Amino acid sequence: MRVLVMGGTWFLGRHIAEQALARGWAVTTFNRGRSRQDVTGVHAIRGDRTEWEDLTQLAAAGPWDAVVDTSSSEMAPRDVLMAVRVLRPRAARWVHVSTVSVYEEWPHRLLTEGSRVLDCPADADASFGYTGSDGSPTTYGFQKAGAERAVSETFGDQSVLLRPGVILGPGEYVGRLPWWLNRAAAGGHILAPGPPDRRIQPVDVRDVAGFALDQCAEASTGPLNVAHPEGITFRDFLEAGLAVTDGVGRFVWARPELLADHGVKQWTELPLWRTHRGVWSVDCSRAVKAGLRCRPIAETVADTWAWLQSDGRPVDHPRWAEHGIGRDKEAKVLADLL
């Protein structure tokens, strides 16, 4: 199997490259070479995917049985459109990593692949879309919906659209799980967002990588929601972090109303916490039927801590600094609870 990974040096792209090599596949990666070293064993090609000349030089290195695109998260739809058009004659299949943010009703309603998707042209530029007053929809969601359209219109039934929610695990650059782990290790009274029995559905990066590679060789087509089918309660998620860090802290659970009164920002100051009904109501049954298998989330927590103790964060990324509540602010909220 010959596969081209758009990206391939950090987090999901790196895991995809490593797992593809472990399967005995011939792996080409395409990136600018600015993040991390390439995975040993890949054929690395340097270039900027927003430049037509770089893409045409890349195409000359083909053909490939499949392309796995992990690097379009900050690309305008028209840039994705240019890439798929240039590479279409040299690639039989395109597996595109998208997001649940493409849905009109995310994060408010239960989502299936039949849920309505935001409307964005395949040739839209980076200015298309808007972010709603309550944080949904988002410009990001519009942009990703346009990118999906570019892929679908070009590759047709040889396109697969993976729509994950939150991806965690070793190599994470966003900083959600690492923040909780570091906070657990610090101990003391730890502010936690109630209710503790709320189930969340983050999925391990290694499971997403394996599933993406499976789709290179399978007959699946169209969208697939990628989330943990069983999930985990927020209590068990946080307690798993406390256990692996040998923390001596105690979680203090706060009602959403109290957190709102203190101006605690959902999704960032207490990572993974959001009160909208549909955030963790993603139906992934179609992906499960297509072969998605997810390890226990507690294993993801443990392996991420082990990675943090060895490698630390893989790249400097601005989103890392967005996550986590300041200790002074946390103390003020805790004062109302203790």
Coordinates of C-alpha atoms in Angstrom, one line a residue:
M1 CA 0.0 0.0 0.0
R2 CA 1.4 3.4 -1.0
V3 CA 0.1 6.3 1.2
L4 CA 0.7 10.0 1.2
V5 CA 0.3 11.8 4.5
M6 CA -0.3 15.5 4.3
G7 CA 1.6 16.6 7.4
G8 CA 3.1 13.6 9.2
T9 CA 5.4 15.1 11.8
W10 CA 3.3 15.7 14.9
F11 CA 0.3 14.4 16.8
L12 CA -2.2 12.7 14.5
G13 CA -0.1 12.9 11.4
R14 CA 2.9 11.4 13.1
H15 CA 0.9 8.5 14.6
I16 CA -0.5 7.8 11.1
A17 CA 2.9 7.8 9.6
E18 CA 4.3 5.5 12.3
Q19 CA 1.4 3.1 12.1
A20 CA 1.5 2.9 8.3
L21 CA 5.2 2.0 8.4
A22 CA 4.4 -0.7 11.0
R23 CA 1.9 -2.2 8.5
G24 CA 4.7 -2.4 6.0
W25 CA 3.3 0.4 3.8
A26 CA 5.3 2.8 1.7
V27 CA 4.8 6.2 3.3
T28 CA 5.4 9.6 1.8
T29 CA 4.9 12.7 3.9
F30 CA 4.5 16.3 2.7
N31 CA 5.1 19.3 5.0
R32 CA 7.2 22.4 5.4
G33 CA 9.7 20.8 7.8
R34 CA 9.1 23.3 10.6
S35 CA 7.6 21.3 13.4
R36 CA 9.5 18.1 14.2
Q37 CA 11.8 15.7 12.5
D38 CA 10.3 13.3 10.1
V39 CA 9.4 9.8 11.2
T40 CA 12.3 7.5 10.3
G41 CA 11.5 5.4 7.3
V42 CA 9.2 7.8 5.4
H43 CA 9.9 9.5 2.1
A44 CA 9.7 13.1 3.2
I45 CA 9.0 15.8 0.6
R46 CA 9.2 19.5 1.6
G47 CA 6.7 22.1 0.4
D48 CA 3.9 24.4 1.1
R49 CA 0.5 23.0 0.3
T50 CA -0.9 26.4 -0.5
E51 CA 1.6 26.8 -3.3
W52 CA 0.6 25.4 -6.7
E53 CA 4.2 24.8 -7.8
D54 CA 4.9 22.8 -4.6
L55 CA 1.8 20.7 -5.1
T56 CA 2.7 19.9 -8.7
Q57 CA 6.2 18.8 -7.7
L58 CA 4.6 16.6 -5.0
A59 CA 2.3 15.1 -7.6
A60 CA 5.2 14.0 -9.7
A61 CA 6.3 11.8 -6.8
G62 CA 3.1 9.7 -7.0
P63 CA 1.1 7.7 -7.6
W64 CA -0.5 6.7 -4.3
D65 CA -3.3 4.3 -3.3
A66 CA -4.5 6.9 -0.8
V67 CA -3.9 10.3 0.7
V68 CA -4.6 11.0 4.4
D69 CA -5.0 14.7 5.0
T70 CA -4.2 15.7 8.6
S71 CA -2.9 19.2 7.9
S72 CA -5.8 21.3 6.6
S73 CA -7.2 22.5 9.9
E74 CA -6.0 26.1 9.3
M75 CA -6.5 26.0 5.5
A76 CA -9.1 27.9 3.5
P77 CA -11.4 25.7 1.5
R78 CA -9.9 27.0 -1.8
D79 CA -6.5 25.8 -0.7
V80 CA -7.8 22.3 0.0
L81 CA -9.6 22.5 -3.4
M82 CA -6.3 23.3 -5.1
A83 CA -4.6 20.4 -3.4
V84 CA -7.2 17.7 -4.2
R85 CA -7.4 18.9 -7.9
V86 CA -3.7 18.7 -8.3
L87 CA -3.3 15.3 -6.6
R88 CA -6.5 13.7 -8.0
P89 CA -4.7 12.2 -11.1
R90 CA -2.1 10.7 -8.8
A91 CA -4.2 9.4 -5.9
A92 CA -6.9 6.8 -5.9
R93 CA -8.5 7.8 -2.6
W94 CA -8.6 10.7 -0.1
V95 CA -9.2 10.3 3.6
H96 CA -9.9 13.7 5.1
V97 CA -9.6 14.6 8.8
S98 CA -12.4 17.1 9.4
T99 CA -14.4 17.9 12.6
V100 CA -17.8 17.7 14.2
S101 CA -17.8 21.5 14.1
V102 CA -19.1 21.3 10.5
Y103 CA -22.6 20.5 11.8
E104 CA -25.1 23.3 12.0
E105 CA -26.4 22.0 15.4
W106 CA -23.1 21.3 17.1
P107 CA -22.9 21.5 20.1
H108 CA -26.6 21.9 20.8
R109 CA -28.1 18.6 19.5
L110 CA -27.4 14.9 19.1
L111 CA -25.3 14.5 16.0
T112 CA -25.4 11.8 13.3
E113 CA -23.9 11.8 9.9
G114 CA -27.4 12.8 8.6
S115 CA -27.3 16.1 10.6
R116 CA -27.2 19.2 8.5
V117 CA -23.8 20.6 7.7
L118 CA -22.9 24.3 7.5
D119 CA -23.0 25.7 4.0
C120 CA -19.7 26.9 2.6
P121 CA -18.5 26.9 -1.0
A122 CA -15.5 24.7 -2.0
D123 CA -13.7 27.7 -3.3
A124 CA -14.2 30.0 -0.3
D125 CA -11.3 32.0 1.1
A126 CA -10.3 32.3 4.7
S127 CA -12.8 35.1 5.3
F128 CA -15.9 33.0 4.8
G129 CA -18.2 32.2 7.7
Y130 CA -18.9 33.7 11.1
T131 CA -18.9 32.8 14.8
G132 CA -22.2 33.0 16.6
S133 CA -22.7 35.0 19.8
D134 CA -22.9 31.8 21.9
G135 CA -19.8 30.3 20.2
S136 CA -21.7 28.4 17.6
P137 CA -21.5 28.0 14.7
T138 CA -17.9 29.0 14.2
T139 CA -15.9 30.4 11.3
Y140 CA -13.7 27.3 11.8
G141 CA -16.7 25.1 11.2
F142 CA -17.7 26.9 8.0
Q143 CA -14.2 26.6 6.7
K144 CA -14.0 22.9 7.5
A145 CA -17.4 22.3 5.8
G146 CA -16.1 24.0 2.7
A147 CA -12.9 21.9 2.8
E148 CA -15.1 18.8 3.0
R149 CA -17.1 19.9 -0.1
A150 CA -13.8 20.4 -2.0
V151 CA -12.8 16.8 -1.2
S152 CA -16.2 15.3 -2.0
E153 CA -16.7 17.2 -5.2
T154 CA -13.2 16.1 -6.5
F155 CA -12.9 12.5 -5.2
G156 CA -16.6 11.5 -5.1
D157 CA -17.2 8.1 -3.7
Q158 CA -13.4 7.7 -3.2
S159 CA -13.5 10.2 -0.4
V160 CA -13.9 9.6 3.3
L161 CA -14.6 12.4 5.7
L162 CA -13.6 11.7 9.3
R163 CA -15.3 14.0 11.8
P164 CA -13.7 13.6 15.2
G165 CA -14.7 15.6 18.3
V166 CA -11.8 15.9 20.8
I167 CA -8.6 13.9 20.1
L168 CA -6.4 13.2 23.1
G169 CA -3.3 11.2 23.7
P170 CA 0.5 11.2 23.6
G171 CA 1.8 14.1 21.5
E172 CA -1.2 16.3 22.1
Y173 CA -0.4 19.9 21.2
V174 CA -3.6 21.6 22.3
G175 CA -3.0 21.1 26.0
R176 CA -6.4 19.9 27.3
L177 CA -5.5 16.6 29.0
P178 CA -1.9 17.8 29.8
W179 CA -3.4 20.7 31.8
W180 CA -5.7 18.4 33.9
L181 CA -2.8 16.0 34.5
N182 CA -0.4 18.8 35.6
R183 CA -3.2 20.2 37.8
A184 CA -3.8 16.8 39.4
A185 CA -0.1 16.4 40.1
A186 CA 0.0 19.7 41.9
G187 CA -2.6 18.4 44.4
G188 CA -4.7 20.4 46.8
H189 CA -8.3 21.2 46.3
I190 CA -9.0 21.0 42.6
L191 CA -12.0 22.7 41.0
A192 CA -14.0 20.3 38.9
P193 CA -17.0 21.1 36.7
G194 CA -20.3 19.3 37.7
P195 CA -22.2 17.2 37.2
P196 CA -19.5 14.5 37.8
D197 CA -21.5 11.8 36.1
R198 CA -21.6 13.7 32.8
R199 CA -20.1 11.4 30.1
I200 CA -17.5 12.7 27.7
Q201 CA -16.3 11.1 24.4
P202 CA -12.7 12.0 23.7
V203 CA -10.9 9.5 21.4
D204 CA -7.3 8.4 21.5
V205 CA -5.1 9.8 18.8
R206 CA -3.7 6.3 18.1
D207 CA -7.2 4.9 17.6
V208 CA -8.0 7.7 15.1
A209 CA -4.7 7.0 13.3
G210 CA -5.5 3.3 13.0
F211 CA -9.0 4.0 11.8
A212 CA -7.9 6.5 9.2
L213 CA -5.4 4.0 7.8
D214 CA -8.1 1.3 7.7
Q215 CA -10.2 3.6 5.6
C216 CA -7.4 3.8 3.0
A217 CA -8.0 0.2 2.2
E218 CA -11.7 -0.2 2.8
A219 CA -14.7 0.6 0.7
S220 CA -16.2 3.1 3.1
T221 CA -17.2 6.5 1.7
G222 CA -18.7 9.8 2.9
P223 CA -18.7 11.1 6.5
L224 CA -17.9 9.1 9.6
N225 CA -18.2 10.6 13.1
V226 CA -15.2 9.6 15.2
A227 CA -15.8 9.6 19.0
H228 CA -15.5 7.2 21.8
P229 CA -18.6 4.9 21.7
E230 CA -18.6 4.2 25.5
G231 CA -17.1 7.4 26.8
I232 CA -16.2 8.0 30.4
T233 CA -17.7 10.1 33.2
F234 CA -16.0 13.3 34.0
R235 CA -15.4 12.0 37.6
D236 CA -13.7 8.8 36.3
F237 CA -11.7 10.8 33.8
L238 CA -10.3 13.2 36.4
E239 CA -9.8 10.4 39.0
A240 CA -7.8 8.5 36.4
G241 CA -5.5 11.5 36.1
L242 CA -5.1 11.8 39.9
A243 CA -4.2 8.1 40.1
V244 CA -1.5 8.1 37.4
T245 CA 0.1 11.3 38.7
D246 CA 0.1 10.0 42.3
G247 CA -1.6 13.3 43.1
V248 CA -2.8 13.9 46.7
G249 CA -5.5 16.3 45.7
R250 CA -9.2 16.3 46.1
F251 CA -11.7 17.3 43.5
V252 CA -14.3 19.9 44.5
W253 CA -17.3 19.8 42.2
A254 CA -19.0 23.0 41.2
R255 CA -22.5 23.5 39.7
P256 CA -22.4 25.1 36.2
E257 CA -24.4 28.1 37.6
L258 CA -21.6 28.8 40.1
L259 CA -18.9 28.6 37.5
A260 CA -20.9 30.9 35.3
D261 CA -21.3 33.4 38.2
H262 CA -17.5 33.5 38.4
G263 CA -17.0 33.9 34.7
V264 CA -15.3 30.6 34.2
K265 CA -14.8 30.1 30.5
Q266 CA -16.2 26.9 29.1
W267 CA -14.0 24.6 27.0
T268 CA -10.8 26.4 27.9
E269 CA -10.4 27.4 31.6
L270 CA -11.8 24.0 32.6
P271 CA -10.8 21.9 29.6
L272 CA -13.5 19.6 28.1
W273 CA -16.2 21.2 30.1
R274 CA -19.1 22.7 28.2
T275 CA -22.8 22.7 29.2
H276 CA -24.3 22.5 25.7
R277 CA -26.4 19.3 25.4
G278 CA -24.8 18.0 22.2
V279 CA -21.1 18.4 22.9
W280 CA -20.8 14.8 24.0
S281 CA -23.8 13.5 22.1
V282 CA -22.1 12.3 18.9
D283 CA -23.4 9.1 17.4
C284 CA -20.4 7.2 16.1
S285 CA -22.2 3.9 15.3
R286 CA -21.5 4.2 11.6
A287 CA -17.7 4.4 12.4
V288 CA -17.9 1.5 14.8
K289 CA -19.5 -0.6 12.0
A290 CA -16.7 0.5 9.7
G291 CA -14.1 -0.8 12.2
L292 CA -13.5 2.0 14.8
R293 CA -12.1 0.5 18.0
C294 CA -11.3 2.7 21.0
R295 CA -9.2 1.8 23.9
P296 CA -10.3 2.7 27.5
I297 CA -9.9 6.4 28.0
A298 CA -8.1 5.7 31.3
E299 CA -5.4 4.1 29.2
T300 CA -5.1 7.3 27.2
V301 CA -4.8 9.3 30.4
A302 CA -2.0 7.1 31.7
D303 CA -0.1 7.0 28.4
T304 CA -0.3 10.8 28.0
W305 CA 1.2 11.3 31.5
A306 CA 4.0 8.9 30.6
W307 CA 4.7 10.9 27.5
L308 CA 4.6 14.2 29.4
Q309 CA 7.2 12.8 31.8
S310 CA 9.5 11.9 28.9
D311 CA 9.1 14.1 25.9
G312 CA 6.9 17.0 27.0
R313 CA 5.0 18.9 24.3
P314 CA 6.0 18.2 20.7
V315 CA 5.7 21.7 19.2
D316 CA 5.1 25.3 20.5
H317 CA 1.5 26.0 19.7
P318 CA -0.6 29.0 20.9
R319 CA -3.6 26.8 21.9
W320 CA -1.5 25.3 24.7
A321 CA -1.6 28.6 26.6
E322 CA -5.3 28.9 26.1
H323 CA -6.2 26.1 28.5
G324 CA -6.5 26.1 32.2
I325 CA -7.9 28.3 34.9
G326 CA -5.4 30.5 36.9
R327 CA -4.8 29.5 40.4
D328 CA -6.0 32.8 41.8
K329 CA -9.3 32.5 40.0
E330 CA -9.7 28.9 40.9
A331 CA -9.1 29.8 44.6
K332 CA -11.9 32.4 44.4
V333 CA -14.4 29.8 43.1
L334 CA -13.3 27.2 45.6
A335 CA -13.8 29.7 48.4
D336 CA -17.5 29.6 47.6
L337 CA -17.5 25.8 47.9
L338 CA -15.4 25.0 50.9

